[in-house]
Structure formats: structure tokens, C-alpha cells
CSV table of C-alpha atoms and ligand atoms in Angstrom, one decimal:
chain,number,residue,atom,x,y,z
A,74,MET,CA,130.8,81.8,156.9
A,75,LYS,CA,133.9,83.4,155.4
A,76,ILE,CA,132.8,85.2,152.2
A,77,ILE,CA,134.8,86.8,149.5
A,78,VAL,CA,132.7,89.6,148.1
A,79,THR,CA,134.1,90.9,144.8
A,80,GLY,CA,133.2,94.4,143.7
A,81,GLY,CA,132.4,95.4,147.2
A,82,ALA,CA,133.6,99.0,146.8
A,83,GLY,CA,130.7,99.5,144.3
A,84,PHE,CA,127.0,100.2,144.8
A,85,ILE,CA,125.4,96.9,145.5
A,86,GLY,CA,128.5,95.1,146.8
A,87,SER,CA,129.0,97.7,149.5
A,88,ASN,CA,125.4,97.6,150.6
A,89,PHE,CA,125.7,93.8,150.7
A,90,ILE,CA,128.8,94.0,152.9
A,91,PHE,CA,127.0,96.3,155.3
A,92,HIS,CA,124.0,93.9,155.3
A,93,ILE,CA,126.1,90.8,156.1
A,94,LEU,CA,128.2,92.4,158.8
A,95,LYS,CA,124.9,93.6,160.5
A,96,GLU,CA,122.8,90.5,160.1
A,97,HIS,CA,125.5,87.8,160.4
A,98,PRO,CA,128.0,89.1,163.0
A,99,ALA,CA,129.8,85.7,163.0
A,100,ASP,CA,130.7,86.0,159.3
A,101,ARG,CA,134.0,87.3,158.0
A,102,ILE,CA,134.1,89.3,154.7
A,103,ILE,CA,137.1,89.7,152.4
A,104,CYS,CA,136.3,92.4,149.8
A,105,LEU,CA,138.2,92.0,146.6
A,106,ASP,CA,137.9,95.0,144.3
A,107,LYS,CA,140.1,96.5,141.6
A,108,LEU,CA,138.9,100.0,142.4
A,109,THR,CA,138.0,100.9,138.8
A,110,TYR,CA,136.3,104.3,138.3
A,111,ALA,CA,133.2,102.7,139.8
A,112,GLY,CA,134.9,101.6,143.1
A,113,ASN,CA,135.1,104.1,145.9
A,114,LEU,CA,137.0,103.2,149.1
A,115,SER,CA,135.4,106.0,151.1
A,116,THR,CA,132.1,104.0,150.8
A,117,LEU,CA,133.7,101.3,152.9
A,118,SER,CA,135.3,103.7,155.5
A,119,ASP,CA,132.9,102.6,158.3
A,120,VAL,CA,133.9,99.0,158.0
A,121,MET,CA,137.6,99.3,157.0
A,122,GLU,CA,139.0,98.8,160.5
A,123,LYS,CA,136.6,96.1,161.6
A,124,PRO,CA,138.3,92.9,162.6
A,125,ASP,CA,135.9,90.7,160.6
A,126,PHE,CA,136.6,92.7,157.4
A,127,ARG,CA,139.5,92.8,155.0
A,128,PHE,CA,139.9,94.8,151.9
A,129,VAL,CA,142.2,93.6,149.1
A,130,GLN,CA,142.7,95.7,145.9
A,131,ALA,CA,143.0,93.3,143.0
A,132,ASP,CA,141.6,92.5,139.6
A,133,ILE,CA,139.3,89.4,139.4
A,134,CYS,CA,141.0,88.6,136.0
A,135,ASP,CA,144.4,88.4,137.7
A,136,ARG,CA,145.0,84.7,138.6
A,137,GLU,CA,148.3,85.6,140.3
A,138,ALA,CA,146.4,87.7,142.8
A,139,VAL,CA,143.2,85.7,143.1
A,140,PHE,CA,144.6,82.2,143.6
A,141,PRO,CA,146.9,83.1,146.6
A,142,LEU,CA,144.0,85.0,148.3
A,143,PHE,CA,141.8,81.8,148.1
A,144,GLU,CA,144.7,79.7,149.3
A,145,GLU,CA,145.3,82.0,152.3
A,146,GLU,CA,141.7,82.7,153.3
A,147,LYS,CA,140.1,79.4,152.4
A,148,PRO,CA,136.6,81.0,151.9
A,149,ASP,CA,133.4,79.2,152.3
A,150,ALA,CA,131.7,81.3,149.6
A,151,VAL,CA,132.2,83.9,146.9
A,152,VAL,CA,129.6,86.4,145.9
A,153,ASN,CA,130.6,88.0,142.6
A,154,PHE,CA,129.4,91.6,142.2
A,155,ALA,CA,132.6,92.7,140.4
A,156,ALA,CA,131.6,93.9,136.9
A,157,GLU,CA,131.6,96.7,134.4
A,158,SER,CA,128.0,97.7,135.0
A,159,HIS,CA,127.1,100.7,132.8
A,160,VAL,CA,125.3,100.0,129.5
A,161,ASP,CA,126.3,103.3,127.9
A,162,ARG,CA,130.0,102.6,128.6
A,163,SER,CA,129.6,99.2,127.0
A,164,ILE,CA,128.3,100.7,123.9
A,165,GLU,CA,131.3,103.0,123.7
A,166,ASP,CA,133.9,100.4,124.5
A,167,PRO,CA,132.9,96.7,124.9
A,168,ALA,CA,136.3,95.1,125.4
A,169,VAL,CA,136.7,95.6,129.2
A,170,PHE,CA,133.1,94.3,129.7
A,171,LEU,CA,134.0,91.0,128.1
A,172,LYS,CA,137.3,90.8,130.0
A,173,THR,CA,136.0,91.5,133.5
A,174,ASN,CA,132.4,90.2,133.2
A,175,VAL,CA,133.2,86.9,131.5
A,176,LEU,CA,136.9,86.1,131.9
A,177,GLY,CA,137.0,87.5,135.5
A,178,THR,CA,134.1,85.2,136.4
A,179,GLN,CA,136.0,82.3,135.0
A,180,VAL,CA,139.1,83.1,137.0
A,181,LEU,CA,137.0,83.3,140.2
A,182,MET,CA,135.3,80.0,139.5
A,183,ASP,CA,138.6,78.3,138.6
A,184,ALA,CA,139.8,79.4,142.0
A,185,CYS,CA,136.6,78.0,143.6
A,186,ARG,CA,137.2,74.6,141.9
A,187,THR,CA,140.9,74.6,142.9
A,188,PHE,CA,140.4,75.4,146.6
A,189,GLY,CA,137.7,73.0,147.7
A,190,MET,CA,134.6,73.5,145.5
A,191,VAL,CA,133.8,76.8,147.1
A,192,ARG,CA,130.1,77.9,147.0
A,193,PHE,CA,129.8,80.5,144.2
A,194,HIS,CA,127.0,83.1,143.7
A,195,GLN,CA,126.9,85.0,140.4
A,196,VAL,CA,125.1,88.4,140.6
A,197,GLY,CA,123.3,88.7,137.3
A,198,THR,CA,120.9,91.0,135.7
A,199,ASP,CA,117.4,90.9,134.1
A,200,GLU,CA,119.0,92.6,131.1
A,201,VAL,CA,120.0,89.1,129.8
A,202,TYR,CA,116.3,88.6,128.9
A,203,GLY,CA,116.3,91.5,126.5
A,204,ASP,CA,113.2,93.7,126.6
A,205,LEU,CA,109.4,93.4,126.7
A,206,PRO,CA,107.0,95.4,124.5
A,207,LEU,CA,105.4,98.5,126.1
A,208,ASP,CA,101.9,97.5,125.0
A,209,ARG,CA,101.9,94.0,126.7
A,210,PRO,CA,101.8,94.7,130.5
A,211,ASP,CA,100.8,91.1,131.0
A,212,LEU,CA,104.3,89.8,130.0
A,213,PHE,CA,107.1,89.3,132.6
A,214,PHE,CA,110.5,87.7,132.6
A,215,THR,CA,110.6,84.3,134.3
A,216,GLU,CA,113.7,82.1,134.8
A,217,GLU,CA,112.5,80.2,131.6
A,218,THR,CA,112.5,83.3,129.4
A,219,PRO,CA,115.1,82.8,126.6
A,220,LEU,CA,118.2,85.0,126.8
A,221,ARG,CA,118.1,87.7,124.1
A,222,THR,CA,120.6,90.4,124.9
A,223,SER,CA,120.7,93.9,123.5
A,224,SER,CA,123.9,95.5,124.6
A,225,PRO,CA,127.5,94.4,125.0
A,226,TYR,CA,127.0,94.8,128.7
A,227,SER,CA,124.0,92.4,128.8
A,228,ALA,CA,125.7,90.0,126.4
A,229,SER,CA,128.8,89.8,128.7
A,230,LYS,CA,126.5,89.2,131.7
A,231,ALA,CA,124.7,86.5,129.9
A,232,GLY,CA,128.1,84.9,129.0
A,233,ALA,CA,129.0,84.9,132.7
A,234,ASP,CA,125.7,83.4,133.8
A,235,LEU,CA,126.0,80.6,131.2
A,236,LEU,CA,129.6,79.9,132.2
A,237,ALA,CA,128.5,79.7,135.9
A,238,LEU,CA,125.8,77.2,135.0
A,239,ALA,CA,128.2,75.2,132.8
A,240,TYR,CA,130.7,75.0,135.8
A,241,HIS,CA,127.9,73.5,137.8
A,242,ARG,CA,127.0,70.9,135.2
A,243,THR,CA,130.6,70.0,134.1
A,244,TYR,CA,132.6,70.3,137.3
A,245,GLY,CA,129.8,70.1,140.0
A,246,LEU,CA,130.7,73.5,141.3
A,247,PRO,CA,128.0,74.6,143.8
A,248,VAL,CA,126.8,77.7,141.8
A,249,THR,CA,123.7,79.8,142.0
A,250,VAL,CA,122.7,82.8,139.7
A,251,SER,CA,120.4,85.7,140.6
A,252,ARG,CA,119.0,88.0,137.9
A,253,CYS,CA,117.8,91.3,139.4
A,254,SER,CA,116.0,94.3,138.0
A,255,ASN,CA,117.2,98.0,138.4
A,256,ASN,CA,118.4,98.8,141.9
A,257,TYR,CA,118.3,102.2,143.6
A,258,GLY,CA,119.5,103.4,147.0
A,259,PRO,CA,122.6,104.8,148.8
A,260,TYR,CA,126.1,104.8,147.2
A,261,GLN,CA,125.0,104.4,143.6
A,262,PHE,CA,127.5,106.0,141.2
A,263,PRO,CA,126.1,109.2,139.7
A,264,GLU,CA,126.3,108.0,136.1
A,265,LYS,CA,123.1,105.9,136.6
A,266,LEU,CA,119.6,107.4,136.1
A,267,ILE,CA,118.5,108.2,139.7
A,268,PRO,CA,121.7,109.6,141.2
A,269,LEU,CA,122.6,111.4,138.0
A,270,MET,CA,119.2,113.2,138.0
A,271,ILE,CA,119.5,114.1,141.7
A,272,ALA,CA,123.0,115.5,141.3
A,273,ASN,CA,122.1,117.5,138.1
A,274,ALA,CA,118.9,118.8,139.5
A,275,LEU,CA,120.6,120.0,142.7
A,276,ALA,CA,123.1,121.9,140.4
A,277,ASP,CA,120.3,123.2,138.2
A,278,LYS,CA,121.8,121.4,135.2
A,279,PRO,CA,119.8,119.8,132.4
A,280,LEU,CA,118.3,116.4,133.1
A,281,PRO,CA,119.1,114.3,130.0
A,282,VAL,CA,116.2,111.9,129.2
A,283,TYR,CA,117.0,109.5,126.4
A,284,GLY,CA,114.4,109.3,123.6
A,285,THR,CA,110.9,109.9,124.7
A,286,GLY,CA,111.4,108.8,128.3
A,287,GLU,CA,108.7,106.2,127.9
A,288,ASN,CA,111.1,103.2,128.6
A,289,VAL,CA,110.1,101.3,131.7
A,290,ARG,CA,112.4,99.9,134.4
A,291,ASP,CA,111.4,97.7,137.4
A,292,TRP,CA,112.9,99.4,140.4
A,293,LEU,CA,114.0,97.6,143.6
A,294,TYR,CA,115.5,99.1,146.7
A,295,VAL,CA,119.1,97.9,147.1
A,296,GLU,CA,118.6,96.4,150.6
A,297,ASP,CA,115.9,94.1,149.2
A,298,HIS,CA,118.3,92.9,146.6
A,299,CYS,CA,121.0,92.2,149.3
A,300,LYS,CA,118.5,90.2,151.3
A,301,ALA,CA,117.6,88.1,148.3
A,302,ILE,CA,121.2,87.3,147.6
A,303,ASP,CA,121.8,86.5,151.3
A,304,LEU,CA,118.8,84.0,151.2
A,305,ILE,CA,119.9,82.4,147.9
A,306,LEU,CA,123.5,82.0,149.2
A,307,ARG,CA,122.3,80.2,152.4
A,308,ASN,CA,119.1,78.4,151.3
A,309,GLY,CA,119.1,78.4,147.5
A,310,ARG,CA,119.4,75.3,145.4
A,311,VAL,CA,122.7,75.0,143.6
A,312,GLY,CA,122.5,74.9,139.8
A,313,GLU,CA,119.4,77.2,139.9
A,314,VAL,CA,118.7,80.7,138.6
A,315,TYR,CA,116.5,83.1,140.7
A,316,ASN,CA,114.8,86.2,139.3
A,317,VAL,CA,114.7,89.1,141.8
A,318,GLY,CA,112.3,92.1,141.4
A,319,GLY,CA,109.4,93.8,143.1
A,320,HIS,CA,106.7,94.5,140.5
A,321,ASN,CA,107.6,98.2,140.6
A,322,GLU,CA,107.5,99.4,137.0
A,323,MET,CA,108.1,103.1,136.3
A,324,ARG,CA,108.6,105.1,133.1
A,325,ASN,CA,111.9,107.0,133.1
A,326,ILE,CA,110.2,110.3,132.5
A,327,ASP,CA,108.0,109.8,135.6
A,328,ILE,CA,111.0,109.1,137.8
A,329,VAL,CA,112.7,112.3,136.6
A,330,LYS,CA,109.6,114.3,137.2
A,331,LEU,CA,109.2,112.8,140.7
A,332,ILE,CA,112.9,113.8,141.5
A,333,CYS,CA,112.1,117.4,140.3
A,334,ARG,CA,109.1,117.5,142.5
A,335,GLU,CA,110.9,116.1,145.6
A,336,LEU,CA,113.7,118.6,145.2
A,337,GLY,CA,111.5,121.6,144.3
A,338,LYS,CA,113.1,121.9,140.9
A,339,PRO,CA,111.3,122.9,137.7
A,340,GLU,CA,110.5,120.3,135.0
A,341,SER,CA,111.9,122.8,132.5
A,342,LEU,CA,115.3,121.2,133.4
A,343,ILE,CA,114.3,118.1,131.6
A,344,THR,CA,116.0,117.8,128.2
A,345,PHE,CA,115.2,115.1,125.7
A,346,VAL,CA,118.4,113.8,124.2
A,347,PRO,CA,119.1,111.3,121.4
A,348,ASP,CA,118.2,107.7,122.4
A,349,ARG,CA,120.6,105.1,123.7
A,350,LYS,CA,121.5,102.7,120.8
A,351,GLY,CA,119.5,99.5,121.1
A,352,HIS,CA,117.6,100.9,124.1
A,353,ASP,CA,115.6,98.2,125.8
A,354,LEU,CA,111.9,99.2,126.1
A,355,ARG,CA,110.6,97.5,129.2
A,356,TYR,CA,112.0,95.3,132.0
A,357,ALA,CA,109.6,93.5,134.3
A,358,ILE,CA,110.5,90.6,136.6
A,359,ASP,CA,108.2,87.8,137.7
A,360,PRO,CA,109.7,87.0,141.2
A,361,ALA,CA,107.3,84.0,141.9
A,362,LYS,CA,110.1,81.4,142.2
A,363,ILE,CA,112.2,83.2,144.9
A,364,ARG,CA,109.0,84.2,146.7
A,365,ASP,CA,107.5,80.6,146.7
A,366,THR,CA,110.7,78.7,147.3
A,367,LEU,CA,112.7,81.0,149.6
A,368,GLY,CA,110.0,83.3,151.1
A,369,TRP,CA,111.6,86.5,149.7
A,370,TYR,CA,109.5,89.6,149.1
A,371,PRO,CA,110.5,93.2,148.6
A,372,GLU,CA,110.1,95.0,151.9
A,373,THR,CA,110.6,98.6,150.8
A,374,LYS,CA,107.8,100.4,149.0
A,375,PHE,CA,109.1,102.6,146.2
A,376,GLU,CA,107.5,105.8,147.8
A,377,ASP,CA,109.6,105.2,150.9
A,378,GLY,CA,112.7,104.0,149.2
A,379,ILE,CA,113.0,106.9,146.8
A,380,GLY,CA,112.4,109.4,149.6
A,381,GLU,CA,115.1,107.8,151.7
A,382,THR,CA,117.4,107.7,148.6
A,383,ILE,CA,116.9,111.4,147.8
A,384,ASN,CA,117.5,112.3,151.5
A,385,TRP,CA,120.7,110.2,151.5
A,386,TYR,CA,122.1,112.1,148.5
A,387,LEU,CA,121.1,115.4,150.2
A,388,GLU,CA,122.9,114.3,153.4
A,389,HIS,CA,126.0,112.8,151.7
A,390,ARG,CA,126.8,115.5,149.1
A,391,CYS,CA,130.5,115.2,149.8
A,392,TRP,CA,130.4,111.5,148.8
A,393,TRP,CA,129.1,112.2,145.3
A,394,GLU,CA,130.6,115.6,144.8
A,395,GLU,CA,134.1,114.0,145.2
A,396,ILE,CA,133.1,111.5,142.5
A,397,ILE,CA,132.0,114.3,140.2
A,398,SER,CA,135.2,116.3,140.9
A,399,GLY,CA,137.4,113.1,140.6
A,400,ALA,CA,138.9,113.6,144.0
A,401,TYR,CA,137.7,110.2,145.2
A,402,ARG,CA,140.3,108.4,143.0
A,403,ASN,CA,143.3,109.4,145.2
A,404,GLY,CA,142.1,107.4,148.2
A,405,ILE,CA,142.1,110.3,150.6
A,406,SER,CA,138.7,111.8,151.1
A,407,ALA,CA,138.0,115.3,152.4
A,408,CYS,CA,134.6,114.2,153.6
A,409,GLY,CA,135.9,113.1,157.0
A,410,PHE,CA,136.5,109.5,155.8
A,411,SER,CA,139.9,108.0,156.4
A,412,VAL,CA,140.5,105.2,153.8
A,413,ASP,CA,144.3,105.0,153.7
A,414,GLY,CA,144.7,102.9,156.9
A,415,ASP,CA,146.5,99.6,157.5
A,416,ASN,CA,143.6,97.5,156.2
A,417,ARG,CA,144.1,98.8,152.6
A,418,GLU,CA,146.1,96.1,150.8
A,419,THR,CA,147.2,96.1,147.2
B,289,LIG,P1,129.2,99.2,140.2
B,289,LIG,O1,129.6,99.6,138.9
B,289,LIG,O2,128.6,100.2,141.2
B,289,LIG,O3,130.4,98.5,141.0
B,289,LIG,C1,131.2,97.5,140.4
B,289,LIG,C2,132.4,97.3,141.3
B,289,LIG,O4,133.2,96.3,140.7
B,289,LIG,C3,133.3,98.5,141.6
B,289,LIG,O5,133.6,98.6,142.9
B,289,LIG,C4,134.5,98.2,140.7
B,289,LIG,O6,135.7,98.8,141.2
B,289,LIG,C5,134.5,96.7,140.8
B,289,LIG,N1,135.2,96.1,139.6
B,289,LIG,C6,135.0,96.3,138.3
B,289,LIG,N2,135.9,95.6,137.6
B,289,LIG,C7,136.6,94.8,138.5
B,289,LIG,C8,137.6,93.8,138.3
B,289,LIG,N3,138.1,93.5,137.1
B,289,LIG,N4,138.2,93.2,139.4
B,289,LIG,C9,137.7,93.6,140.6
B,289,LIG,N5,136.8,94.5,140.8
B,289,LIG,C10,136.2,95.1,139.8
B,289,LIG,O7,128.1,98.0,140.0
B,289,LIG,P2,126.7,97.7,140.8
B,289,LIG,O8,125.7,98.6,140.2
B,289,LIG,O9,127.0,97.7,142.2
B,289,LIG,O10,126.5,96.2,140.2
B,289,LIG,C11,127.1,95.1,140.9
B,289,LIG,C12,126.7,93.9,140.2
B,289,LIG,O11,125.3,93.7,140.1
B,289,LIG,C13,127.1,93.8,138.7
B,289,LIG,O12,127.5,92.5,138.4
B,289,LIG,C14,125.9,94.2,137.9
B,289,LIG,O13,125.9,93.6,136.7
B,289,LIG,C15,124.8,93.6,138.8
B,289,LIG,N6,123.5,94.2,138.8
B,289,LIG,C16,123.4,95.5,138.9
B,289,LIG,C17,122.1,96.1,139.0
B,289,LIG,C18,121.9,97.6,139.2
B,289,LIG,O14,120.8,98.1,139.1
B,289,LIG,N7,122.9,98.4,139.5
B,289,LIG,C19,121.0,95.3,138.8
B,289,LIG,C20,121.1,93.9,138.6
B,289,LIG,C21,122.4,93.4,138.6
B,290,LIG,O1,118.1,96.0,134.9
B,290,LIG,C1,119.3,95.9,135.7
B,290,LIG,C2,120.3,96.9,135.1
B,290,LIG,O2,120.0,98.2,135.5
B,290,LIG,C3,121.8,96.5,135.6
B,290,LIG,O3,122.1,95.3,135.1
B,290,LIG,C4,122.8,97.6,135.2
B,290,LIG,O4,124.0,97.4,135.8
B,290,LIG,C5,122.3,99.0,135.7
B,290,LIG,O5,123.1,100.0,135.2
B,290,LIG,C6,120.8,99.2,135.2
B,290,LIG,O6,120.8,99.4,133.7
B,290,LIG,P1,120.0,100.5,133.0
B,290,LIG,O7,120.5,100.7,131.7
B,290,LIG,O8,118.5,100.2,133.1
B,290,LIG,O9,120.3,101.7,134.0
B,290,LIG,P2,120.6,103.3,133.8
B,290,LIG,O10,120.5,103.9,135.1
B,290,LIG,O11,121.8,103.5,132.9
B,290,LIG,O12,119.3,103.8,132.9
B,290,LIG,C7,118.0,103.6,133.4
B,290,LIG,C8,117.1,104.1,132.3
B,290,LIG,O13,117.2,105.5,132.2
B,290,LIG,C9,117.4,103.5,130.9
B,290,LIG,O14,116.1,103.4,130.2
B,290,LIG,C10,118.2,104.7,130.3
B,290,LIG,C11,117.6,105.9,130.9
B,290,LIG,N1,118.6,107.0,131.1
B,290,LIG,C12,119.8,106.8,131.7
B,290,LIG,C13,120.7,107.8,131.9
B,290,LIG,C14,122.0,107.5,132.6
B,290,LIG,C15,118.2,108.3,130.6
B,290,LIG,O15,117.1,108.5,130.1
B,290,LIG,N2,119.1,109.3,130.8
B,290,LIG,C16,120.4,109.1,131.4
B,290,LIG,O16,121.2,110.1,131.5
């Protein structure tokens, strides 16, 4: 399979590229990424020179860049990870979320229609379902749960999902959508809860917990998410939505305390700060459909995954310290990565 992976210089997209190149050595990957603040070429340094990998720096909203790439590469499939992904940023400035997440998805699907009805997978989020009450642990999000978004981020992601399903119904585009819960693991940008808390704790800085810290998220190791997308892409039914999650609900405050314990840091670093506007209370996925139809299940237990993740951040300080200092934006990493080679195309 020849797959265009958008947003592959970000957290989940890069892990997906590593997964595909390892598990499907006959596949070829073309990574299309704008390299916004969230994209980091050094993440891809190990695969940059591989013959079955190509990196193209471009904006998914830019038809003049996207269409010629499809014409040249004639991909079999597109997996769309490219997005503005951080809820707090969407509250500050929604415009770019609507542009990239909705209009960028449209450009990609128009290219898929134009160049041979290319198989399209939209990487969605459980945030499109809104939230669940904290006092009803019996309730879960199913694929039938009505969309009820809370933030400009989740509204833009819901727009993209609906557009993808509309392209299937109207034009017959072979589309699938996955909606996953919170991911954690290597290469997550240190603005998100787990890597932010690890980085701050290691620097003995305050650990900012929003509100009371009682909000619940359903955590999934990133590799398990990548396996789910891979399965949906190859064996999923077009026109269908698949929820992805591993029944691993944790309160934010418990995650932060766990990180303090693992790093030998005092809980006195925890600082309660004003709550996020519109803060969703609880996410919880019912993964019965993907389990029963595609045989997917989460393989990594949270105790193992969080330990591996903390170790990864300890062993890759240079990766996230260059993000915090801003040095990662110039494309030349001091961490021993070389990312300015011939394979970097703009
Ligand atoms: P991320 O912010 O780490 O990475 C996003 C990537 O997209 C970056 O490399 C960035 O440069 C690229 N990008 C942004 N705008 C672009 C544009 N206009 N054109 C081309 N590239 C662009 O995000 P992530 O956490 O890896 O999330 C990936 C996808 O998965 C997103 O669609 C997100 O909504 C979804 N998702 C994330 C989670 C999670 O827990 N992180 C859970 C469920 C779904
Ligand atoms: O559920 C899937 C979603 O998970 C994805 O669609 C999003 O792209 C991804 O960013 C994530 O969204 P969240 O808002 O849940 O993730 P975040 O890491 O920003 O926050 C997790 C929880 O921790 C949330 O309840 C807010 C809280 N939080 C977050 C930060 C950054 C804090 O208490 N303090 C913080 O500093």
C-alpha cells in the first residue's frame, strides 16, 4: 500500500509511521506535514533517509500543493492526522482550528475524489461526544451517542467527521472515521497533560492542575491507537465510525500524583489553577464495535505504558528540551539528529 500520512511529524502520526514501516515493510509512506509549532522533524530523523519514506512540507489546506502530490504519487490511501489538536489553544484562537481541521480535510478528500477514489481515513476524537457526568460510571460513548461538542477544537473535529461521512454518502468516497480517547506515549508535545507534568516536575516547576483535578480522561497507549487505525484502514467497513479506547479512566489529579511518585518529586509542586472554560468532565469510550468486528483490543496496560512513557521522557530529554527552548523550529537539532537532508522537501 502507498499511504499519504498527514500530520506525521506530530505525536500520533509519527508513531503511526513507525508502526507501518515496521509491520508492513512493503508499504510506502509519504508524510505530508506543514510543520506547525506541533510538528517536529527531529521526531522523524530515524526514517528520513529510508527509501520507502518521503517527507513533504505542505499545508493540507493548500490545493496547489496537495493535488500535484496526489497526481505524482497516486496513493492507495490517506490517513489524516493533520490537525490543530490542543483544546486550550482553540479557546484562545479558534480560526486556525476551523481552517485546518475542516477545510483541510475537505481539500484532502477532494484530492481523493479527483485521483481515483482514494481510500480515506479520518482520525477523529471522542471529544465530539461532549462529556459524561462524573456520577454515572455506567455511561459510555458509543458510535450512536449524539455529537455534543464543548470546545472550538471538538466542534471543528465534529465538522470534519461529518464532512467525511457526507463525502461517502454523496460521492461514494471510501471513508472511515475513528474516534479515540486520550493518547499518551513517546513524542507527545509537552503542552499536553502527561508530558507537561513530566517536564515541569523534572524542572521542579509548579504542576498546574485545572479546577479541582477531578475531571476524568480515558487513557490509551499511542501504539494501541496506531494498531486500531491500521486495522480499520485494511479491514474496516467504509462509511463506518469506530470508537477506540481501552476502559482506562483516570482522574487528572491521580495522574499528576502518579508522575510525582514515579519521579520522586513532592506533591507540593501541584498547583490548582483556574479551570479550563467549558471543561469536559469525563470521557469514557465503549470499544465494543471495534473489538467485536475487527478483533482490536488494547495490549498495553496503563501501569506498563505510563512507566515506559516516563522512561522515554527521561531518556529523550534533548527532544523535549529543544521544544521548550524553541530550538526545534530551525530544523537542525543538537540532539544528534540530522533532519536537513535531501529527503526534506518543501
Ligand atoms: P499533534 O498536535 O501532536 O500533531 C499535529 C500534526 O499536524 C503536526 O505535525 C502539525 O505540524 C501537523 N499539522 C497541523 N496543521 C497542519 C496543516 N494545516 N497541514 C499539514 N499539517 C498540519 O496532534 P496529535 O496529538 O498527534 O493528534 C493527531 C490527530 O489525532 C489529530 O487529528 C487529533 O485531533 C487526533 N486525536 C488526538 C488524540 C490525542 O490524545 N492526542 C486523541 C484522539 C484523536
Ligand atoms: O480525548 C481525546 C483528546 O485528548 C484529543 O482529541 C486532543 O487532541 C488531546 O489534546 C486530548 O484533549 P484533552 O483536552 O483531554 O488533553 P489535555 O492533555 O490538554 O488535558 C487532559 C486533561 O488535563 C484535561 O482535563 C485538562 C487537564 N489539564 C491539562 C493541562 C494541559 C490540566 O489540568 N492542566 C494542564 O496544564
